[in-house]
CSV table of C-alpha atoms and ligand atoms in Angstrom, one decimal:
chain,number,residue,atom,x,y,z
A,105,MET,CA,116.3,40.6,69.7
A,106,SER,CA,113.7,37.9,68.7
A,107,SER,CA,111.3,38.6,65.7
A,108,HIS,CA,108.0,40.1,66.4
A,109,VAL,CA,105.3,37.7,65.3
A,110,PRO,CA,101.6,37.5,66.1
A,111,ARG,CA,100.9,36.5,69.6
A,112,GLU,CA,98.2,35.8,72.1
A,113,LEU,CA,97.8,36.5,75.9
A,114,ARG,CA,94.9,35.1,77.9
A,115,LEU,CA,93.8,36.3,81.4
A,116,GLY,CA,90.9,33.9,82.3
A,117,THR,CA,88.6,34.2,79.6
A,118,ALA,CA,89.8,37.6,78.2
A,119,VAL,CA,92.2,37.5,75.3
A,120,ALA,CA,94.3,40.1,73.5
A,121,HIS,CA,96.6,39.9,70.5
A,122,TYR,CA,99.9,41.7,69.8
A,123,ARG,CA,103.0,41.4,67.8
A,124,GLY,CA,106.0,40.7,69.8
A,125,GLY,CA,109.1,38.7,70.6
A,126,HIS,CA,109.9,36.0,73.2
A,127,SER,CA,111.1,38.8,75.7
A,128,THR,CA,108.5,41.5,74.9
A,129,ALA,CA,107.1,42.6,78.1
A,130,ALA,CA,103.4,42.7,78.4
A,131,TYR,CA,101.0,45.3,80.5
A,132,ALA,CA,97.4,44.9,80.8
A,133,ILE,CA,94.4,47.1,81.7
A,134,LEU,CA,91.5,45.2,83.0
A,135,GLY,CA,88.1,46.7,83.2
A,136,HIS,CA,84.4,46.4,81.7
A,137,PRO,CA,83.8,47.9,79.5
A,138,ILE,CA,87.3,48.5,78.3
A,139,ALA,CA,87.0,49.3,74.5
A,140,HIS,CA,87.2,53.0,74.8
A,141,SER,CA,90.1,53.5,77.3
A,142,LEU,CA,92.6,55.9,76.2
A,143,SER,CA,95.2,54.2,78.2
A,144,PRO,CA,96.5,51.7,75.7
A,145,THR,CA,97.2,54.6,73.2
A,146,MET,CA,98.8,56.5,76.1
A,147,GLN,CA,101.0,53.6,77.5
A,148,GLN,CA,102.0,52.3,74.2
A,149,ALA,CA,103.3,55.9,73.1
A,150,ALA,CA,105.4,56.2,76.4
A,151,PHE,CA,106.9,52.6,76.0
A,152,ARG,CA,107.7,53.4,72.3
A,153,ALA,CA,109.4,56.7,73.1
A,154,CYS,CA,111.5,55.2,75.9
A,155,HIS,CA,112.5,52.4,73.3
A,156,LEU,CA,111.1,49.5,75.7
A,157,ASP,CA,110.1,46.3,74.0
A,158,ALA,CA,106.8,46.1,75.5
A,159,VAL,CA,103.1,46.0,74.9
A,160,TYR,CA,100.0,47.3,76.8
A,161,LEU,CA,96.9,45.5,76.2
A,162,PRO,CA,93.1,45.8,77.2
A,163,PHE,CA,91.3,43.2,78.5
A,164,ASP,CA,87.4,42.9,79.0
A,165,VAL,CA,87.0,41.3,82.3
A,166,PRO,CA,83.3,41.6,83.9
A,167,ARG,CA,83.2,41.4,87.7
A,168,GLU,CA,82.4,37.9,88.3
A,169,LEU,CA,85.1,36.7,86.0
A,170,LEU,CA,88.0,38.6,87.9
A,171,PRO,CA,89.1,35.5,90.4
A,172,GLU,CA,90.2,33.4,87.4
A,173,CYS,CA,91.8,36.4,85.5
A,174,VAL,CA,93.8,37.4,88.5
A,175,LYS,CA,95.0,33.6,88.7
A,176,ASP,CA,96.4,34.0,85.1
A,177,VAL,CA,97.8,37.6,86.1
A,178,ARG,CA,100.1,36.1,88.5
A,179,ASP,CA,100.8,33.0,86.6
A,180,GLU,CA,101.5,34.5,83.2
A,181,ALA,CA,105.4,35.1,83.1
A,182,ARG,CA,105.0,37.9,80.0
A,183,LEU,CA,102.8,40.2,82.1
A,184,ARG,CA,104.8,42.6,84.3
A,185,GLY,CA,101.9,44.9,85.5
A,186,CYS,CA,98.4,45.9,85.0
A,187,ASN,CA,96.0,48.7,85.4
A,188,VAL,CA,92.5,48.0,86.9
A,189,THR,CA,89.7,50.4,86.2
A,190,VAL,CA,85.9,50.5,86.6
A,191,PRO,CA,84.2,48.4,87.8
A,192,LEU,CA,87.2,46.4,89.3
A,193,LYS,CA,89.2,48.8,91.5
A,194,GLU,CA,87.5,47.7,94.7
A,195,ASP,CA,87.1,43.9,93.8
A,196,PHE,CA,91.1,43.6,93.0
A,197,VAL,CA,92.0,44.8,96.4
A,198,PRO,CA,91.5,41.3,98.2
A,199,HIS,CA,93.7,39.7,95.8
A,200,LEU,CA,96.9,41.9,96.4
A,201,ASP,CA,99.7,40.6,98.6
A,202,GLU,CA,100.9,44.1,99.4
A,203,GLN,CA,99.1,47.5,99.1
A,204,ASP,CA,100.4,51.0,99.3
A,205,ALA,CA,99.0,53.6,101.8
A,206,THR,CA,96.4,55.2,99.2
A,207,THR,CA,95.2,51.6,98.2
A,208,ARG,CA,94.4,51.3,101.8
A,209,LEU,CA,92.9,54.8,102.1
A,210,THR,CA,90.4,54.5,99.4
A,211,GLY,CA,90.0,50.7,99.3
A,212,ALA,CA,90.7,50.8,95.5
A,213,VAL,CA,93.6,49.9,93.4
A,214,ASN,CA,94.5,51.0,89.8
A,215,THR,CA,98.0,50.1,89.5
A,216,VAL,CA,99.6,46.6,90.1
A,217,ARG,CA,103.3,45.8,89.8
A,218,ILE,CA,103.9,41.9,89.6
A,219,ASP,CA,107.0,41.0,91.5
A,220,ARG,CA,108.3,37.8,89.9
A,221,THR,CA,111.5,37.4,91.9
A,222,THR,CA,109.2,35.0,94.2
A,223,THR,CA,107.3,32.0,93.4
A,224,PRO,CA,104.2,32.6,93.0
A,225,ALA,CA,104.6,36.0,92.1
A,226,ARG,CA,103.5,38.9,94.4
A,227,LEU,CA,101.1,41.5,93.3
A,228,VAL,CA,101.8,44.6,94.7
A,229,GLY,CA,98.9,47.3,94.7
A,230,TYR,CA,99.1,51.1,94.2
A,231,ASN,CA,96.4,53.8,93.7
A,232,THR,CA,97.7,56.4,91.6
A,233,ASP,CA,94.5,58.2,91.1
A,234,ALA,CA,94.7,60.6,94.2
A,235,ALA,CA,98.3,61.7,93.3
A,236,GLY,CA,97.2,62.0,89.6
A,237,LEU,CA,94.4,64.4,90.8
A,238,VAL,CA,96.8,66.4,92.8
A,239,ALA,CA,99.4,66.6,90.0
A,240,ALA,CA,96.4,67.7,87.4
A,241,LEU,CA,95.3,70.4,89.5
A,242,ASP,CA,98.7,71.6,90.5
A,243,GLU,CA,99.5,71.9,87.0
A,244,LYS,CA,96.4,74.1,86.5
A,245,GLU,CA,97.6,76.3,89.4
A,246,ALA,CA,94.3,74.9,91.3
A,247,SER,CA,96.3,73.6,94.2
A,248,ILE,CA,94.2,71.6,97.0
A,249,ARG,CA,96.6,72.8,99.7
A,250,GLY,CA,94.7,75.4,102.0
A,251,ALA,CA,91.5,75.2,99.5
A,252,THR,CA,87.9,75.1,100.5
A,253,VAL,CA,87.0,72.0,98.5
A,254,VAL,CA,83.5,70.7,97.3
A,255,VAL,CA,83.6,67.0,96.3
A,256,VAL,CA,80.4,66.0,94.6
A,257,GLY,CA,79.7,62.2,94.6
A,258,ALA,CA,80.2,59.4,97.1
A,259,GLY,CA,81.4,56.4,94.8
A,260,GLY,CA,85.0,55.3,94.1
A,261,ALA,CA,86.0,58.2,92.1
A,262,ALA,CA,84.8,60.6,95.1
A,263,ARG,CA,87.0,58.3,97.4
A,264,ALA,CA,90.2,59.0,95.4
A,265,ALA,CA,89.1,62.8,95.6
A,266,VAL,CA,88.6,62.8,99.2
A,267,ALA,CA,92.2,60.8,99.6
A,268,ALA,CA,93.8,63.6,97.4
A,269,VAL,CA,92.1,66.4,99.8
A,270,LEU,CA,93.5,64.7,102.9
A,271,GLN,CA,97.0,64.0,101.5
A,272,ALA,CA,97.3,67.3,99.8
A,273,GLY,CA,96.2,69.5,103.0
A,274,ALA,CA,92.8,71.2,102.0
A,275,ALA,CA,91.6,73.7,104.8
A,276,GLU,CA,87.9,72.5,104.4
A,277,LEU,CA,86.0,69.6,102.7
A,278,ARG,CA,82.3,69.6,101.8
A,279,VAL,CA,80.8,66.5,100.2
A,280,LEU,CA,77.6,66.7,98.4
A,281,ASN,CA,75.6,63.7,97.0
A,282,ARG,CA,72.4,62.7,96.0
A,283,THR,CA,72.2,60.3,98.8
A,284,PRO,CA,73.8,62.3,102.0
A,285,ALA,CA,74.0,58.9,104.0
A,286,LYS,CA,76.4,57.4,101.3
A,287,ALA,CA,78.4,60.6,101.5
A,288,ARG,CA,78.9,60.3,105.5
A,289,GLN,CA,79.6,56.4,105.1
A,290,MET,CA,82.3,57.0,102.3
A,291,LEU,CA,83.8,59.8,104.3
A,292,ALA,CA,83.8,57.8,107.5
A,293,ALA,CA,85.5,54.7,105.8
A,294,VAL,CA,88.4,56.9,104.2
A,295,LEU,CA,88.9,58.7,107.6
A,296,GLN,CA,89.1,55.5,109.5
A,297,ASN,CA,92.4,54.7,107.4
A,298,TRP,CA,93.8,58.4,107.9
A,299,SER,CA,96.1,59.2,110.5
A,300,GLY,CA,97.1,62.8,109.5
A,301,PRO,CA,95.4,65.9,110.0
A,302,VAL,CA,91.6,66.0,109.3
A,303,PRO,CA,90.2,69.2,107.9
A,304,ARG,CA,86.8,70.7,108.8
A,305,HIS,CA,84.2,68.9,106.9
A,306,VAL,CA,80.5,68.4,106.3
A,307,CYS,CA,78.1,66.1,104.1
A,308,ALA,CA,75.1,67.3,102.7
A,309,SER,CA,72.7,66.9,99.5
A,310,LEU,CA,73.1,68.2,96.0
A,311,SER,CA,70.6,70.8,96.5
A,312,ALA,CA,72.9,72.5,99.2
A,313,GLY,CA,74.4,74.7,96.5
A,314,ASP,CA,75.0,77.6,98.9
A,315,LEU,CA,78.1,75.4,100.1
A,316,LEU,CA,79.6,76.6,96.9
A,317,ARG,CA,79.7,80.4,98.0
A,318,ASP,CA,82.9,80.5,99.4
A,319,ALA,CA,84.4,77.3,97.9
A,320,THR,CA,87.7,77.6,96.1
A,321,LEU,CA,87.6,74.2,94.2
A,322,LEU,CA,84.9,71.9,92.9
A,323,LEU,CA,85.5,68.2,92.3
A,324,GLN,CA,82.9,66.6,90.1
A,325,CYS,CA,83.1,63.0,91.0
A,326,THR,CA,79.6,61.3,89.9
A,327,SER,CA,79.0,59.2,86.9
A,328,ILE,CA,76.1,61.4,85.8
A,329,PRO,CA,77.9,62.8,82.6
A,330,PHE,CA,78.4,59.1,81.4
A,331,HIS,CA,74.7,58.5,81.8
A,332,GLU,CA,73.0,61.9,80.9
A,333,PRO,CA,75.3,64.2,79.0
A,334,ASP,CA,73.1,67.2,79.3
A,335,ALA,CA,72.6,66.9,83.2
A,336,SER,CA,74.5,68.3,85.8
A,337,PRO,CA,74.8,67.3,89.6
A,338,VAL,CA,74.9,70.9,91.0
A,339,SER,CA,74.0,74.3,89.8
A,340,LEU,CA,77.1,77.0,89.9
A,341,GLN,CA,74.8,79.9,90.4
A,342,HIS,CA,76.1,80.4,93.9
A,343,ALA,CA,79.8,79.9,93.1
A,344,SER,CA,82.2,82.8,93.7
A,345,SER,CA,84.3,84.0,90.6
A,346,GLY,CA,87.5,82.4,92.3
A,347,LEU,CA,86.0,78.5,92.1
A,348,PHE,CA,88.0,76.4,90.1
A,349,VAL,CA,85.9,73.7,88.6
A,350,PHE,CA,87.2,70.4,87.9
A,351,ASP,CA,85.2,67.4,86.2
A,352,MET,CA,86.9,64.1,86.5
A,353,VAL,CA,85.2,63.0,83.5
A,354,TYR,CA,86.7,63.4,80.2
A,355,GLY,CA,85.4,63.0,76.5
A,356,THR,CA,85.0,64.4,73.1
A,357,ARG,CA,83.2,67.4,74.4
A,358,PRO,CA,82.9,69.1,77.7
A,359,THR,CA,80.3,67.9,80.4
A,360,ALA,CA,77.3,70.3,81.1
A,361,LEU,CA,78.8,71.2,84.3
A,362,LEU,CA,82.0,72.2,82.4
A,363,ARG,CA,80.1,74.2,79.7
A,364,GLU,CA,78.2,76.1,82.7
A,365,ALA,CA,81.5,77.0,84.3
A,366,ARG,CA,82.7,78.4,80.9
A,367,GLN,CA,79.5,80.4,80.6
A,368,ARG,CA,80.2,81.8,84.0
A,369,GLY,CA,83.8,82.6,83.2
A,370,LEU,CA,85.3,80.3,85.8
A,371,ARG,CA,88.6,78.4,85.5
A,372,ARG,CA,88.0,74.8,84.9
A,373,ALA,CA,89.5,71.5,83.6
A,374,ASP,CA,88.3,68.1,82.8
A,375,GLY,CA,90.0,64.5,83.6
A,376,ARG,CA,92.2,64.2,81.0
A,377,GLY,CA,95.2,65.5,83.0
A,378,MET,CA,94.3,63.2,86.0
A,379,LEU,CA,94.4,60.5,83.4
A,380,VAL,CA,97.6,61.3,82.1
A,381,HIS,CA,99.4,61.7,85.8
A,382,GLN,CA,97.9,58.6,87.0
A,383,GLY,CA,99.2,56.8,84.0
A,384,ALA,CA,102.7,58.6,84.4
A,385,ALA,CA,102.7,57.3,88.1
A,386,ALA,CA,102.0,53.8,86.9
A,387,PHE,CA,104.8,54.0,84.1
A,388,ARG,CA,107.4,55.4,86.7
A,389,ILE,CA,106.2,52.2,89.0
A,390,TRP,CA,106.6,49.6,86.5
A,391,THR,CA,109.6,50.8,84.6
A,392,GLY,CA,111.5,53.0,87.4
A,393,LEU,CA,111.8,55.3,84.3
A,394,GLU,CA,110.8,59.0,84.1
A,395,PRO,CA,107.6,59.0,81.9
A,396,PRO,CA,107.5,61.1,78.9
A,397,LEU,CA,104.7,63.4,80.1
A,398,GLY,CA,104.3,65.8,77.1
A,399,LEU,CA,104.1,62.9,74.8
A,400,MET,CA,101.5,61.1,76.9
A,401,VAL,CA,99.5,64.3,76.9
A,402,ARG,CA,99.7,64.6,73.0
A,403,SER,CA,98.7,60.9,72.6
A,404,VAL,CA,95.5,61.6,74.7
A,405,GLU,CA,94.7,64.7,73.0
A,406,ASN,CA,95.3,63.2,69.3
A,407,GLU,CA,93.1,60.2,70.1
A,408,LEU,CA,90.4,62.2,71.3
A,409,ALA,CA,90.5,64.7,68.4
A,410,ARG,CA,90.4,61.7,66.2
A,411,ARG,CA,87.4,60.5,67.9
A,412,THR,CA,85.6,63.6,67.5
A,413,HIS,CA,86.0,63.5,63.7
B,251,ATR,P1,82.3,55.4,90.6
B,251,ATR,O1,82.6,54.1,91.4
B,251,ATR,O2,82.7,55.4,89.1
B,251,ATR,O3,82.4,56.6,91.3
B,251,ATR,P2,79.5,54.7,91.9
B,251,ATR,O4,80.3,54.0,92.9
B,251,ATR,O5,78.5,54.1,91.0
B,251,ATR,O6,80.7,55.3,90.7
B,251,ATR,O7,79.1,56.1,92.3
B,251,ATR,C1,78.3,57.0,91.5
B,251,ATR,C2,78.1,58.1,92.1
B,251,ATR,O8,77.3,59.0,91.1
B,251,ATR,C3,77.3,58.3,93.4
B,251,ATR,O9,77.9,59.5,94.1
B,251,ATR,C4,76.1,58.4,92.8
B,251,ATR,O10,75.0,59.1,93.7
B,251,ATR,P3,74.3,58.1,94.9
B,251,ATR,O11,75.5,57.9,95.8
B,251,ATR,O12,73.4,59.0,95.5
B,251,ATR,O13,73.8,56.8,94.2
B,251,ATR,C5,76.2,59.6,91.8
B,251,ATR,N1,75.1,59.5,90.8
B,251,ATR,C6,75.0,58.5,89.7
B,251,ATR,N2,74.0,58.9,88.8
B,251,ATR,C7,73.3,59.8,89.5
B,251,ATR,C8,72.1,60.7,89.2
B,251,ATR,N3,71.2,60.5,88.2
B,251,ATR,N4,71.8,61.9,90.0
B,251,ATR,C9,72.5,62.2,91.2
B,251,ATR,N5,73.8,61.3,91.5
B,251,ATR,C10,74.2,60.3,90.6
């Protein structure tokens, strides 16, 4: 094995430093901002546990700089794959040579495999967010199958939730959003690429809290907790005791929605399970190995605990 020395990897104007040998494989996460992503800690722990000579590096890439970054993603031989996160998940799609069904359904990619058996290399896109959500909910025994699901939000995160709702076979779908017209547009766009069974569905405003009355699963997909930590998009006053509340957001403290769910004695979870399962699926795609799930969970828990103190 070649000696591990300080090295530099550039993608467009973004740069990362690492210690590695000539044959060390590199994986990247592209986003903006990216400094607080938990993926590097989680994926690096997984590589280490599987004795892979690989590094996972964060790259801060503003939207307008994505095209030149993608050029280097294709040409940089050390790079074997990347994750794509906010705000680039939709912007990256036109650069793909191939895309999986969930990327088509959501119009968003979060995992890219780089096939270097051809010249130029081929960028193969996957969306593991929807499957990550399904797996995180299954783990909490809050399965989408047969559920009456309320999705709150109409942006990229909500698209992944709607894809999961369709793929996992919910009985009914209700999309609530500040701007109901955006919810209708988003739902129509996803359904246009879906050929499977379509559950009964409706779109409404955030004030339609009575739609929570007989719902069994609530998926919070707005960006409100990022901007206003003490604000909640919907009130749980009409929720039945059987409602499971899932907030895609995760952090060092529970969101206002999850705090209300706790006060009302409702089952609940934040987005860290989805983070781990989407990452585990990406690891499987890149390496063909079974991801060390327990260790990935622990690395995320430890990192969040470290940031709390
Ligand atoms: P992402 O891709 O992360 O989902 P996005 O596409 O910007 O982000 O979508 C943000 C979502 O949060 C939208 O559903 C947005 O509602 P609108 O469609 O009405 O814009 C919702 N959102 C953001 N800030 C909000 C606020 N202060 N109150 C209510 N909804 C908010």
